[in-house]
Short mmCIF file of the N, C-alpha and C atoms (twelve columns), coordinates in Angstrom:
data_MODEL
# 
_entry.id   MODEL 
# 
loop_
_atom_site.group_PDB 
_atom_site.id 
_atom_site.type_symbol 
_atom_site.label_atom_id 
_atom_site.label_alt_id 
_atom_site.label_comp_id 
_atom_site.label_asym_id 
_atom_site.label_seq_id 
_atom_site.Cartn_x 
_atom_site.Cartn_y 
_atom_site.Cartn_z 
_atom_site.pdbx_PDB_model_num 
ATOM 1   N N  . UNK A 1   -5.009  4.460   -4.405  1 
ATOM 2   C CA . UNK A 1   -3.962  3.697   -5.047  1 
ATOM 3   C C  . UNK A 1   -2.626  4.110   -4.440  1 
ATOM 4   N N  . UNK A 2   -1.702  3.031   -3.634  1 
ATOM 5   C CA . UNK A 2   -0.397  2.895   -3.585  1 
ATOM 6   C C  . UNK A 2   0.478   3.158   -4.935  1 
ATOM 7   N N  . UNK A 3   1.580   4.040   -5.043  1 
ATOM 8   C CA . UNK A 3   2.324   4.378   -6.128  1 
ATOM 9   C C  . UNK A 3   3.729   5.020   -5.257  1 
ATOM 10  N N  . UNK A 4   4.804   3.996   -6.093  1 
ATOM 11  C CA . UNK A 4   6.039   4.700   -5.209  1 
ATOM 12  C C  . UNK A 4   6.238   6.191   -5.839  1 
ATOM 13  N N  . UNK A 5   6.829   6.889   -4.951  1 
ATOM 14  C CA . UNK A 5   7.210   8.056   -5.403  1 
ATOM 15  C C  . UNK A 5   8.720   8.418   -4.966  1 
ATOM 16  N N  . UNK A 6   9.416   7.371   -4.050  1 
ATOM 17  C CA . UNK A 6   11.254  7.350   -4.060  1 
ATOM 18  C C  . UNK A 6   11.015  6.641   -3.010  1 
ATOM 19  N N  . UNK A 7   12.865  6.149   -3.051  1 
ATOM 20  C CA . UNK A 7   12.861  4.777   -2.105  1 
ATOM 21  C C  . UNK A 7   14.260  5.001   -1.530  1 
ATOM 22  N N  . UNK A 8   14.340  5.209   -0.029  1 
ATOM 23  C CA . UNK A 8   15.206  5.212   0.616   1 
ATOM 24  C C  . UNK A 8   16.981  4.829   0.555   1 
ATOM 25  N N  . UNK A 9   16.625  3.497   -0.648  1 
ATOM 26  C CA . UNK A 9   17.547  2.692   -1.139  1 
ATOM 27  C C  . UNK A 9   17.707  3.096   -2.089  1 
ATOM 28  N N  . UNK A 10  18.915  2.342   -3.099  1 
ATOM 29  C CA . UNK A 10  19.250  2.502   -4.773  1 
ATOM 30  C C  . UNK A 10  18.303  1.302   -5.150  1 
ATOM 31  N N  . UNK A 11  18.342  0.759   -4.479  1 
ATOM 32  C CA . UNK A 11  17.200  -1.142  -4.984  1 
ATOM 33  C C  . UNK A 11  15.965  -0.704  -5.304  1 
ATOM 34  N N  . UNK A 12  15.796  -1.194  -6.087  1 
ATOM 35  C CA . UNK A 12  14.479  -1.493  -7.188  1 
ATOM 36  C C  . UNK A 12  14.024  -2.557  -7.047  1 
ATOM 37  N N  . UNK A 13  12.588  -2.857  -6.155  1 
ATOM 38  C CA . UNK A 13  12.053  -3.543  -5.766  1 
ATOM 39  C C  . UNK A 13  11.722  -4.087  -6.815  1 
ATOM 40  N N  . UNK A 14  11.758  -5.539  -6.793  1 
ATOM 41  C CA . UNK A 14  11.642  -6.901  -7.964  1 
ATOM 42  C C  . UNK A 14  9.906   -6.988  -7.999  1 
ATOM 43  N N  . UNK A 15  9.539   -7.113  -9.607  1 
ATOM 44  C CA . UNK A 15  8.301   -7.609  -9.729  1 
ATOM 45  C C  . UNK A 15  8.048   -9.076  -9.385  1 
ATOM 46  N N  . UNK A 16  7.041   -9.255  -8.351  1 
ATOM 47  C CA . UNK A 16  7.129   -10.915 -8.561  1 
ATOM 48  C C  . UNK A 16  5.877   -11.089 -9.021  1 
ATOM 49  N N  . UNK A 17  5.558   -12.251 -8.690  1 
ATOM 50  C CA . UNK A 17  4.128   -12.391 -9.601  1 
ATOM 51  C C  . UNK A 17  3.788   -13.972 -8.263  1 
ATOM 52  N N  . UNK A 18  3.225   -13.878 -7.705  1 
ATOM 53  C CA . UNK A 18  2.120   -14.284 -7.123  1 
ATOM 54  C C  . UNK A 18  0.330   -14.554 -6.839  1 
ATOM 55  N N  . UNK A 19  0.122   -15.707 -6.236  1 
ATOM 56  C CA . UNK A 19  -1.262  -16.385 -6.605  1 
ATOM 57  C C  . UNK A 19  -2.251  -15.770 -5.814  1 
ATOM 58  N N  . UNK A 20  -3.034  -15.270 -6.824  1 
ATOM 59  C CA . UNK A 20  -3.875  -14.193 -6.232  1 
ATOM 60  C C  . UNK A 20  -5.448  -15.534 -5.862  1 
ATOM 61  N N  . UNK A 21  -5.984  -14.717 -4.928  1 
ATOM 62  C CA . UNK A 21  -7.368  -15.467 -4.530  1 
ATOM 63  C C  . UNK A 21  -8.276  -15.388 -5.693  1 
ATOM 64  N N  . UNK A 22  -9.136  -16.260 -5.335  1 
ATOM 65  C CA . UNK A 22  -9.837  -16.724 -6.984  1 
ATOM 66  C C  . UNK A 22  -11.212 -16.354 -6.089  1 
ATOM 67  N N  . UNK A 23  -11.641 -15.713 -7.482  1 
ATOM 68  C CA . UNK A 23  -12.825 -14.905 -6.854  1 
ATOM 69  C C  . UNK A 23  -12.504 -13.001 -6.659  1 
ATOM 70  N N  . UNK A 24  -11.877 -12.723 -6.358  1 
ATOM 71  C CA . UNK A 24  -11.420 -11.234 -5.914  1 
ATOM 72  C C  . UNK A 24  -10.828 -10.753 -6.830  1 
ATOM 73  N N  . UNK A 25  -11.192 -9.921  -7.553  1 
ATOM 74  C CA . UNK A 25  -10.813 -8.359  -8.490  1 
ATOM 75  C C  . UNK A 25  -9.788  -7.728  -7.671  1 
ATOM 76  N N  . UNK A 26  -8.639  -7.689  -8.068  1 
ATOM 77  C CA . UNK A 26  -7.422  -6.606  -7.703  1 
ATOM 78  C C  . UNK A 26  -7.750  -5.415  -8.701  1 
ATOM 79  N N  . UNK A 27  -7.122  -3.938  -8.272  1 
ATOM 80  C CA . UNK A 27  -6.802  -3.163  -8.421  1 
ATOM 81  C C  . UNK A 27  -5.535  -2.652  -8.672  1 
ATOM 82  N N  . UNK A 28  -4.581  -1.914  -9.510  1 
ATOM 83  C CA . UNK A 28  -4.026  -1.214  -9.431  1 
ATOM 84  C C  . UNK A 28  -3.397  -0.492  -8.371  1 
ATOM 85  N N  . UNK A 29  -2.219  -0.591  -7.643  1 
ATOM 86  C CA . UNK A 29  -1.694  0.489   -6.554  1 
ATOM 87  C C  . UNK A 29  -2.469  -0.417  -5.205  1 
ATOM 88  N N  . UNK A 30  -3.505  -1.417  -5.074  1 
ATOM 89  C CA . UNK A 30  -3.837  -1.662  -4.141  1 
ATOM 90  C C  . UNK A 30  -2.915  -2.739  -3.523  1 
ATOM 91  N N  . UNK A 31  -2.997  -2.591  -1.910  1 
ATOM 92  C CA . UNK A 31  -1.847  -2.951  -0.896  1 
ATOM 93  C C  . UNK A 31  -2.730  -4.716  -0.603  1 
ATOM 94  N N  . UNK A 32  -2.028  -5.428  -0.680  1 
ATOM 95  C CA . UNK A 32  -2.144  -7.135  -0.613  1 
ATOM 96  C C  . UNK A 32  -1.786  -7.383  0.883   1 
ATOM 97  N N  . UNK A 33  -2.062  -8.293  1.436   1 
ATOM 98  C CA . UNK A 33  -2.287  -9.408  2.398   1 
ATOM 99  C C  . UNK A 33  -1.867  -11.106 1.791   1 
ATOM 100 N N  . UNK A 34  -0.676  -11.848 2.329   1 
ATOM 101 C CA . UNK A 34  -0.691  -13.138 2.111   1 
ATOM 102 C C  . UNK A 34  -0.483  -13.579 2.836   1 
ATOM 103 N N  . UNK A 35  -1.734  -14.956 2.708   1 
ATOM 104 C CA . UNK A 35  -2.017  -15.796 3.798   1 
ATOM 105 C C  . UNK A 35  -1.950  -17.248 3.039   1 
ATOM 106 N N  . UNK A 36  -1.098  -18.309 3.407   1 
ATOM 107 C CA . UNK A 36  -1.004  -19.333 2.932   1 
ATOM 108 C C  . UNK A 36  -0.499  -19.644 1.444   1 
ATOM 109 N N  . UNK A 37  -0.276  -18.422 1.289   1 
ATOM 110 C CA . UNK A 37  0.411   -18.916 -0.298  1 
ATOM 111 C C  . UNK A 37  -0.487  -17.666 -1.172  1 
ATOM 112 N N  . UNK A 38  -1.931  -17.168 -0.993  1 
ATOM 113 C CA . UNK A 38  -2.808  -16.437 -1.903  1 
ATOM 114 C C  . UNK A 38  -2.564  -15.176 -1.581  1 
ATOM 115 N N  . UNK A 39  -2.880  -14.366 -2.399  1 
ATOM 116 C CA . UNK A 39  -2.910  -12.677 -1.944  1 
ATOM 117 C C  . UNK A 39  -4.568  -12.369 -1.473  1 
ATOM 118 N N  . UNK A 40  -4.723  -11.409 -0.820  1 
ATOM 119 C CA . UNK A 40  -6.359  -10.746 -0.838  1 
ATOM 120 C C  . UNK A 40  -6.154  -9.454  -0.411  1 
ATOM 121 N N  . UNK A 41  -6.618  -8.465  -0.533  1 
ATOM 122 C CA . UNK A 41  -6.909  -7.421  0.287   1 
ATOM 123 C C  . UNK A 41  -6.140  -7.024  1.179   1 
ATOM 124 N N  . UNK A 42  -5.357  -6.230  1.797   1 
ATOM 125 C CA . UNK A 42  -5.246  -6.333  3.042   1 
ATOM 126 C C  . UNK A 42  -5.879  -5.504  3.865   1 
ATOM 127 N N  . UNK A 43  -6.343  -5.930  5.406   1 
ATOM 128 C CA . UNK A 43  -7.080  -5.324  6.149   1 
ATOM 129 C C  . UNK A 43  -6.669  -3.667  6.289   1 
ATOM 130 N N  . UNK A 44  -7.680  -3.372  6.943   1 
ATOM 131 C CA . UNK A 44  -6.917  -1.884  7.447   1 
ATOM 132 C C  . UNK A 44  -6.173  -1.258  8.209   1 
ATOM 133 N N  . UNK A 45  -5.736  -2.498  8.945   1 
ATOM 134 C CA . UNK A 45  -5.288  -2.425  10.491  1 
ATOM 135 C C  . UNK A 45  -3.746  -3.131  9.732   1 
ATOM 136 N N  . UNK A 46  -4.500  -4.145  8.988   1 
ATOM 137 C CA . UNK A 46  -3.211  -5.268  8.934   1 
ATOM 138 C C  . UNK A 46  -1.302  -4.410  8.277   1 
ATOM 139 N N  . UNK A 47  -0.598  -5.062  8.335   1 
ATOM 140 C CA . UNK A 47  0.864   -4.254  7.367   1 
ATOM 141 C C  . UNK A 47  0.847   -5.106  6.126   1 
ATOM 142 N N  . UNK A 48  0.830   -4.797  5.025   1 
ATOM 143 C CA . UNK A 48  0.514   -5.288  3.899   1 
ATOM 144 C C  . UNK A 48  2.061   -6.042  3.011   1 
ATOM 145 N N  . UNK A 49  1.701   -6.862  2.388   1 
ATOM 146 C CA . UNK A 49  2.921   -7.578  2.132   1 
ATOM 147 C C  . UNK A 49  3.629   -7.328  0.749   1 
ATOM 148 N N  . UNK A 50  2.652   -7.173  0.255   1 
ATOM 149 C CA . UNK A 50  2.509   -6.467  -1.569  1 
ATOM 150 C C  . UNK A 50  1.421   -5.321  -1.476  1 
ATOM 151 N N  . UNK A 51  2.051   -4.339  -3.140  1 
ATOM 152 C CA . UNK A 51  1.182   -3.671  -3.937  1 
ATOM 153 C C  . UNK A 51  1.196   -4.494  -4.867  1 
ATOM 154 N N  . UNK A 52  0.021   -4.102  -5.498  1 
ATOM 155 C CA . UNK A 52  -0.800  -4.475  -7.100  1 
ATOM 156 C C  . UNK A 52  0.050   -3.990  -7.889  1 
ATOM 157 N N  . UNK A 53  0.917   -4.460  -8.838  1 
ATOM 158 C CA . UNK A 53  1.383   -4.178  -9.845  1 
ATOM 159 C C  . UNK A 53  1.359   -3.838  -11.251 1 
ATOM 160 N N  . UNK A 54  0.118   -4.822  -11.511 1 
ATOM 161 C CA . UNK A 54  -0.436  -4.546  -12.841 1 
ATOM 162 C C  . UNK A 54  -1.927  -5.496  -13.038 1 
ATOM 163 N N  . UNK A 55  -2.298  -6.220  -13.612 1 
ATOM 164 C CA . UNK A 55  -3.600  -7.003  -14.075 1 
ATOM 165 C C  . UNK A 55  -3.066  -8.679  -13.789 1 
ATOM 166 N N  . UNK A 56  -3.736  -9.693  -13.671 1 
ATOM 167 C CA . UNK A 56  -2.981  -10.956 -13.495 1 
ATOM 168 C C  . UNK A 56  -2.898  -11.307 -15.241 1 
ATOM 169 N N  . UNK A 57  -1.635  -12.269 -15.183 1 
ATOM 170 C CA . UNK A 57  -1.313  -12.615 -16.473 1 
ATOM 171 C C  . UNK A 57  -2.378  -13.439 -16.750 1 
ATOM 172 N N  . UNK A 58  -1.803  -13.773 -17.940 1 
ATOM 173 C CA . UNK A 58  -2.563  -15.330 -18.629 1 
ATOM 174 C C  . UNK A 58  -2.887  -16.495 -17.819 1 
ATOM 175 N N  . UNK A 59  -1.632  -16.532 -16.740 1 
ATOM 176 C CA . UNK A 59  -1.761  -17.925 -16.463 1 
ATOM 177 C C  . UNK A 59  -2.460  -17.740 -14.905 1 
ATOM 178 N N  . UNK A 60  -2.683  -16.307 -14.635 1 
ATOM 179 C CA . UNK A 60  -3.414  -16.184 -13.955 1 
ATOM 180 C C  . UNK A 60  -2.530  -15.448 -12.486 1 
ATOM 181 N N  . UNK A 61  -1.422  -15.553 -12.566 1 
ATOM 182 C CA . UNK A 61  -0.520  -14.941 -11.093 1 
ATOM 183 C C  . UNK A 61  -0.640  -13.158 -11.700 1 
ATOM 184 N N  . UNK A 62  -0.602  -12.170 -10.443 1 
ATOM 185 C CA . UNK A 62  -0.638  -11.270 -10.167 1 
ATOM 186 C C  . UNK A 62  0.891   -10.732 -9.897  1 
ATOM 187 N N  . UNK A 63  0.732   -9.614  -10.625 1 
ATOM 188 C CA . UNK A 63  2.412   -9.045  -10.771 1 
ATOM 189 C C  . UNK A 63  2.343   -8.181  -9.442  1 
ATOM 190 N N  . UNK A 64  3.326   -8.054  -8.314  1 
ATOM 191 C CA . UNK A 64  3.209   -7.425  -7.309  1 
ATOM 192 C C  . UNK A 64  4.698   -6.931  -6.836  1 
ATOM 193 N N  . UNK A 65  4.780   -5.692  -5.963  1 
ATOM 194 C CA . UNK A 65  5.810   -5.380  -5.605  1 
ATOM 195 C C  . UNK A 65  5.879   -5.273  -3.940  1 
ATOM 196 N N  . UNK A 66  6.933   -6.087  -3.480  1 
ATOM 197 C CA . UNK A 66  6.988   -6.232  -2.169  1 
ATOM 198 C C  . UNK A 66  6.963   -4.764  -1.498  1 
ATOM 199 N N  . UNK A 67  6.338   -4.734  -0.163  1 
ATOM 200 C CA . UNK A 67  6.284   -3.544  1.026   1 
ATOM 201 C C  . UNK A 67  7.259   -3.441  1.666   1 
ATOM 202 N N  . UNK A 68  8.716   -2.501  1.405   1 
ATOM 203 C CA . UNK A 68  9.504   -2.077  2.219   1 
ATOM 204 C C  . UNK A 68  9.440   -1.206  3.263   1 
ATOM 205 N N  . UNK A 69  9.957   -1.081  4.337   1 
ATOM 206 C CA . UNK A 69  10.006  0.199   5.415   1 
ATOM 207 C C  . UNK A 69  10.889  1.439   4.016   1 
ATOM 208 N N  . UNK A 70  11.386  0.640   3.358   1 
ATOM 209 C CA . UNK A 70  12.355  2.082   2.657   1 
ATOM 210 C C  . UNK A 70  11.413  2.818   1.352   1 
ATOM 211 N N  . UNK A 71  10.572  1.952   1.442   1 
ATOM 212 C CA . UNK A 71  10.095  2.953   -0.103  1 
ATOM 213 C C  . UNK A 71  8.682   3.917   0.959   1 
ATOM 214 N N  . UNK A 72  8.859   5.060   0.061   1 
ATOM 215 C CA . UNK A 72  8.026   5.976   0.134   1 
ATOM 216 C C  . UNK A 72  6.692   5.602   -1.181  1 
ATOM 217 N N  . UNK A 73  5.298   5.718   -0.651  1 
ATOM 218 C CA . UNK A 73  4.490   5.836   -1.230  1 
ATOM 219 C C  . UNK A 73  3.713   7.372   -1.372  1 
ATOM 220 N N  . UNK A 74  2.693   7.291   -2.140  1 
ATOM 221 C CA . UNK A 74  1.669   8.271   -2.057  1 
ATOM 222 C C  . UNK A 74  0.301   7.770   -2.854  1 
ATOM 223 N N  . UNK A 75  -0.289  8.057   -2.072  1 
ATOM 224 C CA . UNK A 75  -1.868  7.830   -1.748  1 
ATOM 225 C C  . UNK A 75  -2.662  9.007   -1.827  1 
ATOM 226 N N  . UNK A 76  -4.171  8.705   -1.814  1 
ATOM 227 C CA . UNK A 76  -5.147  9.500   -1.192  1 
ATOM 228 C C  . UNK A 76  -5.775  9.240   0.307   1 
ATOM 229 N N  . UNK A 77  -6.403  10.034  0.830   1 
ATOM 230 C CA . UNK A 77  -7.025  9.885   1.541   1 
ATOM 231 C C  . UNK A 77  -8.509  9.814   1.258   1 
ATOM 232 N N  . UNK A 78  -9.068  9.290   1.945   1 
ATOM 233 C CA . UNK A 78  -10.880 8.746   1.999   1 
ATOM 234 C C  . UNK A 78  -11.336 10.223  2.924   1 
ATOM 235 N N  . UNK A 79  -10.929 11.378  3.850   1 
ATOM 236 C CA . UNK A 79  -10.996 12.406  4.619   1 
ATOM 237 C C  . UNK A 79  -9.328  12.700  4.782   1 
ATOM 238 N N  . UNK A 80  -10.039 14.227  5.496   1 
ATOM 239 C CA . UNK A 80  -8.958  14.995  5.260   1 
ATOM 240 C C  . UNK A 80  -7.750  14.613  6.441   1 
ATOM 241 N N  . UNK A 81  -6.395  14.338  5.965   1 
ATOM 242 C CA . UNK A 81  -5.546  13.904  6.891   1 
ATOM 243 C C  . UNK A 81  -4.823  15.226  7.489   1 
ATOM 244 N N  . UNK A 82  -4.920  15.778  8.281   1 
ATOM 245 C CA . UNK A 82  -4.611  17.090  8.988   1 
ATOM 246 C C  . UNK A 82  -2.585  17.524  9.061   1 
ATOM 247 N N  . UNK A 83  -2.246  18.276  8.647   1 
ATOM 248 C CA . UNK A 83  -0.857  18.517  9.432   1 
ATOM 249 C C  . UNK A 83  -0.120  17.960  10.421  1 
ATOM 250 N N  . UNK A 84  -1.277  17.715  11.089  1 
ATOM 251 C CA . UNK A 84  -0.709  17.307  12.685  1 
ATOM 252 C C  . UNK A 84  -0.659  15.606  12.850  1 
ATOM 253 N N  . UNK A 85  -1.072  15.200  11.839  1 
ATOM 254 C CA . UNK A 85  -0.574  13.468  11.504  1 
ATOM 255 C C  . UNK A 85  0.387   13.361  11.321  1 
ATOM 256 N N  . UNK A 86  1.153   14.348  10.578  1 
ATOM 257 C CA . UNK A 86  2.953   14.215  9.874   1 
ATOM 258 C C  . UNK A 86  3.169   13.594  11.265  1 
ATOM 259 N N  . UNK A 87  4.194   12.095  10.855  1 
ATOM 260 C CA . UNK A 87  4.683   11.675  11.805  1 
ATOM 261 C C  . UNK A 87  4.198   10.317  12.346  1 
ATOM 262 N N  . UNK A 88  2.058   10.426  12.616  1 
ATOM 263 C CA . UNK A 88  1.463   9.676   13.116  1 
ATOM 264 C C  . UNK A 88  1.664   7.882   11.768  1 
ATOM 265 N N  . UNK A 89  0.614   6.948   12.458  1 
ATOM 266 C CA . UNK A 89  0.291   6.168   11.771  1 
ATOM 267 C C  . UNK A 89  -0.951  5.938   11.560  1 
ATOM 268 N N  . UNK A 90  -1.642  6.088   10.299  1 
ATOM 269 C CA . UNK A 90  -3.233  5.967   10.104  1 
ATOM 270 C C  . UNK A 90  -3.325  4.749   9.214   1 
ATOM 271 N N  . UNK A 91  -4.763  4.387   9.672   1 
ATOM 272 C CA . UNK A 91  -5.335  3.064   8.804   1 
ATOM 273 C C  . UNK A 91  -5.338  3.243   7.261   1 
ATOM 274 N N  . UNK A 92  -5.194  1.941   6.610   1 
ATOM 275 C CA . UNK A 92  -5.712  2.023   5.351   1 
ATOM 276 C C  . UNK A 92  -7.165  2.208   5.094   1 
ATOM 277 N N  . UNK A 93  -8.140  2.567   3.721   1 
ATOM 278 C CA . UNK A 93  -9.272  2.468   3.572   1 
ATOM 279 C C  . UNK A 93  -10.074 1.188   3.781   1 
ATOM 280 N N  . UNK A 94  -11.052 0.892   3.611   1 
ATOM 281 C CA . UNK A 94  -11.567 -0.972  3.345   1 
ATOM 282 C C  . UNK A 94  -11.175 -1.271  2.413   1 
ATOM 283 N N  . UNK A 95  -11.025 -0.463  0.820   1 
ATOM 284 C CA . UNK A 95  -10.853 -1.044  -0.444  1 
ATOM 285 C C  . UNK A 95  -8.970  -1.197  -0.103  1 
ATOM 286 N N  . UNK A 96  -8.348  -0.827  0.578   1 
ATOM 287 C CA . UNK A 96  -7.001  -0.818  0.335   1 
ATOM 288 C C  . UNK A 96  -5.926  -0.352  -0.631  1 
ATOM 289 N N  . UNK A 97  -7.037  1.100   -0.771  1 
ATOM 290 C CA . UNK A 97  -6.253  1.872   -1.758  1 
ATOM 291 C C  . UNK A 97  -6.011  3.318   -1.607  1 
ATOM 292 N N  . UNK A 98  -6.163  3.641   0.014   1 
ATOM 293 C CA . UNK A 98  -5.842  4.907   0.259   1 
ATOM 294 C C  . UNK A 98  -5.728  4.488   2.128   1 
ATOM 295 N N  . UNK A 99  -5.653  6.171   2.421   1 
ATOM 296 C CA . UNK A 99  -5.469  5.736   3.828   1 
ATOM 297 C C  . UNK A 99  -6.494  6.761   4.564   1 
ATOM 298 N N  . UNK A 100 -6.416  6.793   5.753   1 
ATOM 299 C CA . UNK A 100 -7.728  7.508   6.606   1 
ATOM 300 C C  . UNK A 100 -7.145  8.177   7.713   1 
ATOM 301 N N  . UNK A 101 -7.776  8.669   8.372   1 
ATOM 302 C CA . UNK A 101 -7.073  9.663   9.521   1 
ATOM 303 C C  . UNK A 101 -7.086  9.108   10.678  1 
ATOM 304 N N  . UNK A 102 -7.636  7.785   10.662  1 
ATOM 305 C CA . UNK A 102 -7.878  7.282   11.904  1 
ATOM 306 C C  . UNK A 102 -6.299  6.062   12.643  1 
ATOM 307 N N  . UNK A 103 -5.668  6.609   13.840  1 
ATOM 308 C CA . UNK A 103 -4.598  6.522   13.930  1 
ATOM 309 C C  . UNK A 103 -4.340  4.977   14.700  1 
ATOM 310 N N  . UNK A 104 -5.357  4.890   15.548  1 
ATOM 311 C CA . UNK A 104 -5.746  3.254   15.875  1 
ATOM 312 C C  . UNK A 104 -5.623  2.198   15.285  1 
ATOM 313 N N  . UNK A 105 -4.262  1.861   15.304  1 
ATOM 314 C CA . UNK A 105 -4.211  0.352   14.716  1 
ATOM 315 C C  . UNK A 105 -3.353  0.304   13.374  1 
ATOM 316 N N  . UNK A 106 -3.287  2.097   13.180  1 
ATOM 317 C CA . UNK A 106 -2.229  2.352   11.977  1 
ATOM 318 C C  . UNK A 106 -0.780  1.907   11.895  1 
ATOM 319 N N  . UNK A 107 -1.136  1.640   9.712   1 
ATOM 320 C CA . UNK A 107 0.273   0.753   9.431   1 
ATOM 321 C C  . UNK A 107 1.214   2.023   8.527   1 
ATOM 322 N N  . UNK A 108 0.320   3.120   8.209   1 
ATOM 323 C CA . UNK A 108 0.905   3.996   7.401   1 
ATOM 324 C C  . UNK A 108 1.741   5.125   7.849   1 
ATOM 325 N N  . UNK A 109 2.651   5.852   7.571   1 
ATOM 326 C CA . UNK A 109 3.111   6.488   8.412   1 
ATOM 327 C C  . UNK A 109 3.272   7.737   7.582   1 
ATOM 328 N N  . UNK A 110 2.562   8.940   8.382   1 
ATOM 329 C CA . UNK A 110 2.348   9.851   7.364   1 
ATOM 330 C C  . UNK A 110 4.150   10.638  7.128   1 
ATOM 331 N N  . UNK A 111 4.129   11.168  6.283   1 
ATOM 332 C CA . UNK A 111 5.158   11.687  6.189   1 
ATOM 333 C C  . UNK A 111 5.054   13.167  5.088   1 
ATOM 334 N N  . UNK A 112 3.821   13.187  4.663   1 
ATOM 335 C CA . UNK A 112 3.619   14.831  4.248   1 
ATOM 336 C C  . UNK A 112 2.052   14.695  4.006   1 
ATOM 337 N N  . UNK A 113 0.786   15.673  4.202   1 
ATOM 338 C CA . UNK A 113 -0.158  15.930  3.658   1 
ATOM 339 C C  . UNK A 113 -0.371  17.218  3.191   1 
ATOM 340 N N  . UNK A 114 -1.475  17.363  1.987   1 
ATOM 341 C CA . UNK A 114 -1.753  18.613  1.353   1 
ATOM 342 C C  . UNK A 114 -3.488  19.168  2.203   1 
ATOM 343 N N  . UNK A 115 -3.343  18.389  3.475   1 
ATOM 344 C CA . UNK A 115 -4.640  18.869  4.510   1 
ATOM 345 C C  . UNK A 115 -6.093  18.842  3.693   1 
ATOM 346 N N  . UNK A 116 -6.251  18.838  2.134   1 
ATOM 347 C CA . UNK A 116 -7.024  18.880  1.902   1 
ATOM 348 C C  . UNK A 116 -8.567  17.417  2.127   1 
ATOM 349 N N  . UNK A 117 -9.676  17.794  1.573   1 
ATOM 350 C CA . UNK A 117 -10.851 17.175  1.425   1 
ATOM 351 C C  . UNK A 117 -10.231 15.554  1.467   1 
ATOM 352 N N  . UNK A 118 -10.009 15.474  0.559   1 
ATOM 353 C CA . UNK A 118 -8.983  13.883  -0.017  1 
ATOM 354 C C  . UNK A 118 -7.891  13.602  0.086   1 
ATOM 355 N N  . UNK A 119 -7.171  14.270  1.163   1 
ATOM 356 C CA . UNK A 119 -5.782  14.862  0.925   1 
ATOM 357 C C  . UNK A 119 -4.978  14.030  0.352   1 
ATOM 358 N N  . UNK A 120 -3.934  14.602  -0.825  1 
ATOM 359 C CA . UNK A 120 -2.548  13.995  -0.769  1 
ATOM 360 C C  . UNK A 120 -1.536  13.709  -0.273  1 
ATOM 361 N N  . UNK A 121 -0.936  12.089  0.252   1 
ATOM 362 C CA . UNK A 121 -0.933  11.893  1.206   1 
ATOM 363 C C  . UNK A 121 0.460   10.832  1.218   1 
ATOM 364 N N  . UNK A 122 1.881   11.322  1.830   1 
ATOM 365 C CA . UNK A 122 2.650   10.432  1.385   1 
ATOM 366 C C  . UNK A 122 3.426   9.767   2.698   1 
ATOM 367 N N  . UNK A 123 3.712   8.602   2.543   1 
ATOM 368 C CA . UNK A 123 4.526   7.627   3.435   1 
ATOM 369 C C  . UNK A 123 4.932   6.544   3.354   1 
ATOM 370 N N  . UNK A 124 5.309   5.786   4.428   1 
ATOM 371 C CA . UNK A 124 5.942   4.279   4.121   1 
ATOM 372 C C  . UNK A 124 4.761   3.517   5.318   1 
ATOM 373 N N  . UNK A 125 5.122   2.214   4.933   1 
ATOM 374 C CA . UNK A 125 3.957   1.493   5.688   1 
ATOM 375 C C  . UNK A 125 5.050   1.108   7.185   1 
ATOM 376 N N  . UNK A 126 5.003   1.110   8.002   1 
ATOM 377 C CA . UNK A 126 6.205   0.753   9.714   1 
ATOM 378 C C  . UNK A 126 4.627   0.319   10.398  1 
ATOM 379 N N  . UNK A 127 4.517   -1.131  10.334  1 
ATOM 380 C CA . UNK A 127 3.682   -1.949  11.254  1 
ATOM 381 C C  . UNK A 127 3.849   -1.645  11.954  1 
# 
């Protein structure tokens, strides 16, 4: 799960609420993809356009908060993201709710880990 933890700026990224794909279970903290108007997933490779904000309303749109270069996130990792990433860019997971050590094609940009098993794992997304 994506969760800000401070943001470069004084701005407070606006909740919007956008049309999520029909059929697909969102998550909490998970990083979105929009294509044509719908949200889904976003790849692991891909730079993500939204986080998951909360559950979709009534009428069915998904509360989401846009992906700045200025906000800082923190995540887990799926394996252990090493010291020596500080700096690098690693992929997201498949579910799109953590990130991986693998630096090929990376949208995340590490900016501190706790090296451990799952490590804790913080940055901004720089396509």
């Amino acid at each position: 799960m994506f969760h800000v933890i401070k943001r470069r700026i004084a701005d407070v990224e606006p909740t919007l609420y956008k049309t999520p794909k029909s059929g697909e279970t969102f998550t909490l903290g998970e990083a979105l993809a929009e294509a044509e108007g719908v949200l889904s997933a976003a790849a692991a490779t891909a730079m993500p356009d939204y986080i998951c904000a909360g559950p979709k309303t009534a009428a069915g749109m998904l509360p989401v908060i846009p992906v700045l270069p200025t906000t800082v996130f923190a995540t887990e990792s799926s394996v252990v993201v090493a010291a020596n990433l500080v700096g690098a860019k690693v992929t997201m997971t498949a579910d799109a709710l953590g990130v991986t050590a693998t630096t090929t094609g990376g949208v995340f940009q590490v900016e501190s880990t706790d090296g451990a098993a799952k490590s804790a794992v913080t940055g901004r997304f720089a396509g």
